[in-house]
Amino acid sequence: MKVLIIGSGGREDALAWKISQSPLLTKLYIAPGNGGTASKGTNVALEVNDIPQIISFCQKEKIDLVVVGPELPLVLGIQDALDKEHIPCFGPNSFAAQLEGSKSFAKEIMLKTGVPTAKFQIFTDYEQALSFVQTQNFPLVIKADGLAAGKGVVIAKNPAQAKKALIDFMQNKIFGQAGEKVLIEEALVGEEVSFLAFCDGQNVTYLPSSQDHKRIGEHDTGPNTGGMGAYSPAPILADKDLEYIGNIVIKPIINELQKQGHPFVGILYAGLMLTSEGPKVLEYNVRFGDPECQPLMLRLKTDLLEIIQACLTQKLNHIQMEIDPKSALCVVIAAKGYPQKYPKGMEISGLDKVKNLSDVIIFHAGTKQENGKYYTNGGRVLNVTALGKNLIEAKKKAYEAAKRISFPNMYYRKDIGDKGIAKLEKN
Ligand code: AMP
Ligand code: GLY
């Protein structure tokens, strides 16, 4: 199979790493890719949202499968466009992708199917939203309806903060159209966990639990980022509970979309809050999590292309997915300044010292390769990912490897996995 992966982050490097091991693969392309994917396949200079160019490339190169990393092309309709040209695509169509692309769409389908989620109201009128806010208890969560690169959620501690968010979203339109509609919802209390499922439109197979670390600072402080580390499994959601949770948060959505004539094919990712009343859905994503994908790919033993093929042919129920019982942990190495301003183009050293470590894989995110050297090319630069017999060992291996890598003003959190380790120690 000739495969094209769309995207340029650590997630896509992890997908490239896994897919490049498949006996089904004959040629791998990544668009636009990064310094890491360049050594696993051929990078192609195409923007992820340039659907016409992607289609021409697929036709020219006779691509057999497109695997979409990020949400934007899915929400923009890449699956629909590829489908018209009979090019198989792993990812949902634009209707189903609204689960991520429109928070009100997601809420409405959850209400309809009885999936537990935070209580909410939808507003398109600023004055009405403001008067509603003034009758509520705090904290209160204000969300832009559309895609806002992970920045469209404000947890307001008081009416003034809520008002500011409403002004930013609805009047100043800092996210353009995405914030013209807002959701105002109750703040849930609990621990977050990522729950991902392969879906073939009808059947589902659950990946083990994982946990992201969204804040830039240790002990979950400072601004939100795209994710500073992840590990799997998350002891808070054990393998034995996956089926039970999936019946609550995944199955009803898959069944409803099938009923509506838009069977969901791809990865359905439920961001859950485990509350004292049980699991509640914070959001749906329609793709692999980044960085959750990185530890998950290290644990996945089954050929990913085989699973994807089964999803595309509605035969997921024939696949016996094998997962390594070991734990995997990923530390994101960033450029200091991220998620605000940060420099690019710094030379990375030490990669040769970690190349042959056992059970450690360095996935690339914001890097580029030039004349055999690697340079930083983004805020999140490298994803040091390790397998260990448990979380403690995986953490040790990942950090030992991270220490050998350097570039000017490199930054990473030192506490990735600690929440999970504390839970293990308590049990
Ligand atoms: P979302 O994009 O909806 O997942 O929101 C991003 C982050 O905001 C989540 O990962 C949570 O940390 C937080 N969040 C979103 N909704 C809520 C809520 N109802 N209660 C508490 N925290 C929330
Ligand atoms: N790790 C969070 C996300 O991929 O949305």
Coordinates of C-alpha atoms and ligand atoms in Angstrom, one line a residue:
M1 CA 0.0 0.0 0.0
K2 CA 1.1 3.5 -0.7
V3 CA 0.1 5.6 2.3
L4 CA -0.1 9.4 2.8
I5 CA -0.2 10.7 6.4
I6 CA -1.5 14.3 6.8
G7 CA 0.1 16.4 9.5
S8 CA 3.4 17.6 11.0
G9 CA 3.4 16.9 14.7
G10 CA 4.6 14.3 17.1
R11 CA 1.4 12.4 16.6
E12 CA 2.1 12.1 12.9
D13 CA 5.7 11.0 13.5
A14 CA 4.4 8.3 15.8
L15 CA 1.9 7.2 13.1
A16 CA 4.7 7.2 10.6
W17 CA 6.9 5.1 12.9
K18 CA 4.2 2.6 13.4
I19 CA 3.0 2.4 9.8
S20 CA 6.5 2.1 8.5
Q21 CA 6.8 -1.2 10.3
S22 CA 3.8 -2.7 8.5
P23 CA 4.4 -5.5 6.0
L24 CA 1.5 -4.0 4.0
L25 CA 3.4 -0.8 3.3
T26 CA 5.2 -0.2 0.0
K27 CA 5.7 3.6 0.2
L28 CA 5.0 6.2 2.8
Y29 CA 4.5 9.9 2.3
I30 CA 3.9 12.6 5.0
A31 CA 2.4 16.0 4.2
P32 CA 4.0 18.2 5.3
G33 CA 5.8 16.1 7.9
N34 CA 8.8 17.1 10.0
G35 CA 12.4 16.2 10.7
G36 CA 11.5 12.9 12.1
T37 CA 9.0 11.8 9.5
A38 CA 11.7 12.6 6.8
S39 CA 13.6 9.5 8.0
K40 CA 10.6 7.2 7.8
G41 CA 9.1 8.2 4.5
T42 CA 9.1 11.1 2.0
N43 CA 7.9 14.5 3.2
V44 CA 5.7 16.3 0.7
A45 CA 5.3 20.1 0.9
L46 CA 1.5 20.3 1.1
E47 CA -0.6 22.3 3.6
V48 CA -3.0 20.1 5.7
N49 CA -6.0 22.2 4.7
D50 CA -5.2 22.3 0.9
I51 CA -7.6 19.6 0.0
P52 CA -7.4 20.1 -3.8
Q53 CA -3.6 19.8 -3.8
I54 CA -3.7 16.7 -1.6
I55 CA -6.2 15.1 -4.0
S56 CA -4.0 15.8 -7.0
F57 CA -1.0 14.4 -5.2
C58 CA -2.9 11.2 -4.3
Q59 CA -4.0 10.8 -7.9
K60 CA -0.5 11.4 -9.3
E61 CA 1.2 9.0 -6.8
K62 CA -1.7 6.5 -6.8
I63 CA -2.1 6.7 -3.1
D64 CA -4.1 3.7 -1.6
L65 CA -4.8 5.3 1.8
V66 CA -4.8 8.7 3.4
V67 CA -4.4 8.8 7.2
V68 CA -5.4 12.1 8.7
G69 CA -3.7 13.4 11.8
P70 CA -5.2 16.7 12.7
E71 CA -8.9 17.7 13.0
L72 CA -8.9 20.7 10.6
P73 CA -8.8 18.8 7.3
L74 CA -11.5 16.4 8.6
V75 CA -13.8 19.3 9.6
L76 CA -13.1 20.9 6.2
G77 CA -14.3 17.7 4.5
I78 CA -11.1 15.9 3.3
Q79 CA -12.8 12.5 3.7
D80 CA -15.8 13.6 1.6
A81 CA -13.5 15.0 -1.1
L82 CA -11.3 11.9 -1.2
D83 CA -14.3 9.6 -1.2
K84 CA -15.6 11.2 -4.3
E85 CA -12.3 10.3 -6.0
H86 CA -12.5 6.7 -4.6
I87 CA -9.4 7.3 -2.4
P88 CA -9.7 5.6 1.0
C89 CA -9.3 7.9 4.0
F90 CA -9.0 7.0 7.6
G91 CA -11.0 9.6 9.4
P92 CA -14.7 10.6 9.5
N93 CA -16.6 12.6 7.0
S94 CA -17.3 16.3 7.6
F95 CA -20.8 15.6 9.1
A96 CA -19.4 13.3 11.7
A97 CA -16.3 15.5 12.2
Q98 CA -18.7 18.1 13.6
L99 CA -18.4 16.2 16.9
E100 CA -15.1 18.1 17.2
G101 CA -15.8 21.0 14.9
S102 CA -18.9 22.2 16.6
K103 CA -19.3 21.9 20.4
S104 CA -23.1 22.6 20.1
F105 CA -23.4 19.7 17.6
A106 CA -21.6 17.4 20.1
K107 CA -23.8 18.6 23.0
E108 CA -27.0 18.0 21.0
I109 CA -26.0 14.5 20.0
M110 CA -25.0 13.8 23.6
L111 CA -28.4 15.0 24.9
K112 CA -30.2 13.0 22.3
T113 CA -28.4 9.8 23.1
G114 CA -28.2 10.2 26.8
V115 CA -24.4 10.6 27.1
P116 CA -23.5 12.2 30.4
T117 CA -21.9 15.7 30.0
A118 CA -21.9 19.1 31.8
K119 CA -25.2 21.1 31.8
F120 CA -25.0 23.8 29.2
Q121 CA -26.8 26.6 27.3
I122 CA -26.1 27.8 23.8
F123 CA -26.0 31.5 22.9
T124 CA -25.6 33.5 19.7
D125 CA -26.6 36.8 21.2
Y126 CA -24.1 38.6 23.4
E127 CA -26.6 40.4 25.6
Q128 CA -28.5 37.2 26.3
A129 CA -25.3 35.3 27.1
L130 CA -24.3 38.1 29.5
S131 CA -27.6 38.2 31.4
F132 CA -27.5 34.4 31.7
V133 CA -24.0 34.6 33.2
Q134 CA -25.1 37.0 35.8
T135 CA -27.6 34.5 37.2
Q136 CA -25.1 31.6 37.5
N137 CA -22.7 30.2 40.2
F138 CA -19.0 30.2 39.5
P139 CA -16.7 28.8 38.3
L140 CA -18.4 28.7 34.9
V141 CA -17.1 27.5 31.6
I142 CA -17.3 29.6 28.5
K143 CA -16.6 27.8 25.2
A144 CA -16.4 29.0 21.6
D145 CA -18.5 26.7 19.4
G146 CA -16.0 26.1 16.6
L147 CA -12.4 25.1 16.3
A148 CA -10.1 27.5 18.1
A149 CA -6.8 25.6 18.2
G150 CA -7.4 24.4 21.8
K151 CA -7.8 28.0 23.1
G152 CA -11.5 28.4 22.9
V153 CA -12.3 27.4 26.5
V154 CA -12.2 29.8 29.4
I155 CA -12.9 28.7 33.0
A156 CA -14.3 31.9 34.5
K157 CA -13.9 32.3 38.2
N158 CA -16.2 35.3 38.5
P159 CA -18.7 37.3 36.4
A160 CA -16.0 39.7 35.2
Q161 CA -13.9 36.9 33.7
A162 CA -17.0 35.5 32.1
K163 CA -17.9 38.8 30.6
K164 CA -14.4 39.3 29.3
A165 CA -14.6 35.9 27.5
L166 CA -17.9 36.7 26.0
I167 CA -16.6 40.1 24.7
D168 CA -13.5 38.4 23.3
F169 CA -15.4 35.6 21.6
M170 CA -18.7 37.3 20.5
Q171 CA -17.8 40.9 20.0
N172 CA -14.0 41.1 19.3
K173 CA -14.3 37.7 17.5
I174 CA -10.8 36.6 18.4
F175 CA -11.6 33.2 16.9
G176 CA -13.6 34.6 14.0
Q177 CA -16.8 32.7 13.2
A178 CA -15.8 29.9 15.7
G179 CA -16.8 32.2 18.6
E180 CA -20.0 33.7 17.2
K181 CA -21.8 30.9 19.0
V182 CA -20.8 30.1 22.6
L183 CA -21.6 27.4 25.1
I184 CA -21.9 28.3 28.7
E185 CA -21.6 25.2 30.9
E186 CA -21.2 24.1 34.5
A187 CA -17.7 23.4 35.6
L188 CA -17.1 19.8 36.3
V189 CA -14.8 18.6 39.1
G190 CA -12.7 15.4 38.8
E191 CA -9.7 14.0 37.0
E192 CA -9.4 14.0 33.2
V193 CA -8.6 11.0 31.1
S194 CA -8.4 10.4 27.4
F195 CA -10.4 7.5 26.0
L196 CA -9.9 6.6 22.3
A197 CA -11.6 4.0 20.1
F198 CA -11.1 2.7 16.6
C199 CA -14.4 2.8 14.8
D200 CA -15.5 1.2 11.5
G201 CA -18.9 2.9 11.5
Q202 CA -20.6 0.1 13.5
N203 CA -18.0 -1.8 15.5
V204 CA -15.6 -0.3 18.0
T205 CA -12.3 -1.4 19.6
Y206 CA -11.1 0.6 22.6
L207 CA -7.5 1.7 23.0
P208 CA -6.2 1.6 26.6
S209 CA -6.7 4.8 28.7
S210 CA -4.2 7.6 28.5
Q211 CA -3.7 11.0 30.2
D212 CA -2.5 14.3 28.8
H213 CA -0.8 17.1 30.7
K214 CA -2.3 20.3 29.2
R215 CA -0.6 23.0 31.2
I216 CA 2.8 24.4 30.6
G217 CA 4.0 24.3 34.2
E218 CA 4.6 21.6 36.7
H219 CA 1.7 20.5 38.9
D220 CA -0.7 21.7 36.2
T221 CA 0.0 25.4 36.4
G222 CA 0.2 28.2 33.8
P223 CA -1.4 28.5 30.4
N224 CA -2.8 25.6 28.4
T225 CA -0.7 24.1 25.7
G226 CA -1.2 21.4 23.0
G227 CA 0.0 18.9 25.6
M228 CA 3.3 18.6 27.5
G229 CA 3.3 14.9 28.0
A230 CA 1.2 11.8 28.2
Y231 CA 1.2 8.2 29.5
S232 CA -0.8 5.0 29.1
P233 CA -2.4 3.3 30.8
A234 CA -3.9 5.9 33.2
P235 CA -4.4 4.0 36.5
I236 CA -7.6 6.0 37.0
L237 CA -9.2 4.1 34.1
A238 CA -8.3 0.5 34.2
D239 CA -8.5 -1.9 31.2
K240 CA -11.3 -3.8 32.8
D241 CA -13.5 -0.7 32.7
L242 CA -13.0 0.3 29.1
E243 CA -16.0 -1.7 27.8
Y244 CA -18.3 -0.3 30.5
I245 CA -17.2 3.3 29.8
G246 CA -17.3 2.8 26.1
N247 CA -20.9 1.7 26.3
I248 CA -21.7 5.0 28.0
V249 CA -19.6 7.5 25.9
I250 CA -18.7 5.9 22.6
K251 CA -21.3 3.4 21.5
P252 CA -24.4 5.7 21.7
I253 CA -22.7 8.2 19.4
I254 CA -21.5 5.6 16.9
N255 CA -25.0 4.1 16.8
E256 CA -26.7 7.5 16.4
L257 CA -24.3 8.6 13.5
Q258 CA -24.9 5.3 11.7
K259 CA -28.7 5.9 12.1
Q260 CA -28.3 9.3 10.6
G261 CA -26.5 7.9 7.6
H262 CA -23.0 9.1 8.5
P263 CA -21.2 6.1 10.0
F264 CA -18.1 7.2 11.9
V265 CA -14.9 5.7 10.5
G266 CA -11.7 6.7 12.3
I267 CA -10.7 7.4 15.8
L268 CA -13.3 8.7 18.2
Y269 CA -11.6 10.3 21.2
A270 CA -13.7 11.2 24.3
G271 CA -12.1 13.6 26.7
L272 CA -13.6 12.5 30.0
M273 CA -13.9 14.0 33.4
L274 CA -14.2 11.3 36.0
T275 CA -16.6 13.0 38.5
S276 CA -18.1 11.7 41.7
E277 CA -21.2 11.0 39.7
G278 CA -19.4 9.0 37.1
P279 CA -17.7 9.8 33.7
K280 CA -18.8 12.9 31.9
V281 CA -17.7 13.9 28.4
L282 CA -15.9 17.2 28.2
E283 CA -15.4 17.1 24.5
Y284 CA -15.1 14.7 21.5
N285 CA -12.2 14.7 19.2
V286 CA -12.3 12.9 15.8
R287 CA -8.7 11.9 15.6
F288 CA -5.8 10.6 17.7
G289 CA -4.8 12.8 20.6
D290 CA -1.4 14.5 20.5
P291 CA 0.6 13.6 22.6
E292 CA -1.6 10.6 23.7
C293 CA -0.9 8.9 20.3
Q294 CA 2.8 8.6 21.0
P295 CA 2.6 6.3 24.1
L296 CA -0.3 4.4 22.5
M297 CA 1.7 3.6 19.4
L298 CA 4.5 2.2 21.5
R299 CA 2.0 -0.1 23.2
L300 CA 0.1 -1.1 20.1
K301 CA 1.5 -4.5 18.9
T302 CA -1.0 -5.1 16.1
D303 CA -0.2 -3.8 12.6
L304 CA -1.8 -0.3 12.5
L305 CA -2.5 -0.6 8.7
E306 CA -4.3 -3.9 9.3
I307 CA -6.6 -2.2 11.9
I308 CA -7.2 0.7 9.6
Q309 CA -8.0 -1.6 6.7
A310 CA -10.5 -3.4 8.9
C311 CA -12.1 0.0 9.9
L312 CA -12.4 0.9 6.2
T313 CA -14.1 -2.4 5.3
Q314 CA -16.3 -2.6 8.3
K315 CA -14.5 -5.6 9.6
L316 CA -13.1 -4.3 12.9
N317 CA -14.9 -7.1 14.7
H318 CA -12.5 -9.5 13.0
I319 CA -9.4 -7.9 14.5
Q320 CA -7.9 -9.1 17.8
M321 CA -6.0 -6.0 18.8
E322 CA -2.9 -6.7 20.9
I323 CA -1.6 -4.2 23.4
D324 CA 1.7 -4.4 25.2
P325 CA 0.9 -4.7 28.9
K326 CA 3.9 -2.4 29.7
S327 CA 3.4 1.3 30.4
A328 CA 4.5 4.0 28.1
L329 CA 5.2 7.6 28.9
C330 CA 6.0 10.6 26.7
V331 CA 7.8 13.8 27.7
V332 CA 7.3 16.7 25.4
I333 CA 10.5 18.8 25.0
A334 CA 9.5 22.4 24.1
A335 CA 11.3 25.6 23.2
K336 CA 11.2 28.0 26.2
G337 CA 8.5 30.6 25.7
Y338 CA 6.0 28.2 24.3
P339 CA 2.9 28.4 24.2
Q340 CA 3.6 32.1 23.7
K341 CA 6.5 33.4 21.7
Y342 CA 9.6 31.2 21.2
P343 CA 12.6 31.2 18.9
K344 CA 13.0 28.7 16.0
G345 CA 16.1 27.3 14.2
M346 CA 18.1 26.2 17.2
E347 CA 20.4 23.2 16.5
I348 CA 19.5 20.1 18.5
S349 CA 22.3 17.9 19.9
G350 CA 22.3 14.6 21.5
L351 CA 19.9 12.8 19.2
D352 CA 22.7 10.3 18.3
K353 CA 23.1 9.5 22.0
V354 CA 19.6 8.3 22.4
K355 CA 19.2 6.6 19.0
N356 CA 20.0 3.1 20.2
L357 CA 18.5 3.1 23.7
S358 CA 16.2 0.2 24.2
D359 CA 12.5 0.9 24.7
V360 CA 13.0 4.6 24.0
I361 CA 11.8 6.3 20.8
I362 CA 12.3 10.0 20.1
F363 CA 9.4 11.3 18.1
H364 CA 9.8 14.6 16.3
A365 CA 7.3 17.4 16.4
G366 CA 8.6 20.9 15.6
T367 CA 11.9 19.9 13.9
K368 CA 13.4 20.1 10.5
Q369 CA 16.4 18.3 9.0
E370 CA 19.0 20.1 7.0
N371 CA 22.3 18.6 5.8
G372 CA 22.1 15.8 8.3
K373 CA 21.5 18.1 11.3
Y374 CA 18.3 18.8 13.2
Y375 CA 16.9 22.2 14.1
T376 CA 13.9 23.3 16.1
N377 CA 11.0 24.5 14.0
G378 CA 8.1 24.8 16.4
G379 CA 7.1 25.2 20.1
R380 CA 6.8 21.5 20.9
V381 CA 10.0 20.1 19.5
L382 CA 10.5 16.4 20.5
N383 CA 8.5 13.8 22.2
V384 CA 10.7 11.4 24.2
T385 CA 8.6 8.2 24.6
A386 CA 9.6 5.2 26.6
L387 CA 8.2 1.8 27.6
G388 CA 8.7 0.3 31.0
K389 CA 7.3 -2.5 33.1
N390 CA 5.3 0.1 34.9
L391 CA 4.8 3.9 34.9
I392 CA 7.7 4.4 37.3
E393 CA 10.1 2.6 35.0
A394 CA 8.7 4.2 31.8
K395 CA 9.2 7.7 33.5
K396 CA 12.7 6.9 34.5
K397 CA 13.7 5.8 31.0
A398 CA 12.1 8.7 29.3
Y399 CA 13.7 11.3 31.5
E400 CA 17.1 9.6 31.3
A401 CA 16.9 10.0 27.5
A402 CA 15.6 13.5 27.7
K403 CA 18.6 14.6 29.7
R404 CA 20.9 13.6 26.9
I405 CA 19.3 15.9 24.4
S406 CA 19.9 19.6 24.3
F407 CA 19.3 22.8 22.5
P408 CA 19.4 26.4 23.7
N409 CA 16.6 27.2 26.1
M410 CA 15.0 23.8 26.0
Y411 CA 12.2 23.2 28.5
Y412 CA 10.2 20.2 29.7
R413 CA 8.0 19.4 32.6
K414 CA 9.6 17.1 35.2
D415 CA 6.4 15.7 36.6
I416 CA 4.9 13.8 33.6
G417 CA 3.2 10.7 35.0
D418 CA 3.3 11.7 38.7
K419 CA -0.5 11.7 39.1
G420 CA -0.6 8.1 37.7
I421 CA 2.3 7.0 39.8
A422 CA 0.7 8.4 43.0
K423 CA -2.4 6.4 42.2
L424 CA -0.4 3.2 41.8
E425 CA 1.4 3.8 45.1
K426 CA -1.9 4.4 46.8
N427 CA -3.4 1.1 45.6
Ligands
AMP1 P1 -12.4 21.1 25.7 O1 -11.8 21.7 24.5 O2 -13.9 21.2 25.7 O3 -11.9 19.7 26.1 O4 -11.8 21.9 26.9 C1 -10.4 22.1 27.2 C2 -10.2 21.9 28.6 O5 -11.0 22.7 29.4 C3 -10.5 20.5 29.1 O6 -9.5 19.6 28.9 C4 -10.7 20.7 30.6 O7 -9.5 20.8 31.2 C5 -11.4 22.1 30.6 N1 -12.8 22.0 30.6 C6 -13.7 22.0 29.5 N2 -14.9 21.9 29.9 C7 -14.9 21.8 31.3 C8 -16.0 21.7 32.2 N3 -17.3 21.7 31.9 N4 -15.6 21.7 33.5 C9 -14.3 21.8 33.9 N5 -13.3 21.9 33.0 C10 -13.6 21.9 31.7
GLY2 N1 -4.1 15.9 23.7 C1 -5.3 16.7 23.5 C2 -5.7 16.7 22.1 O1 -5.1 16.0 21.2 O2 -6.7 17.3 21.8

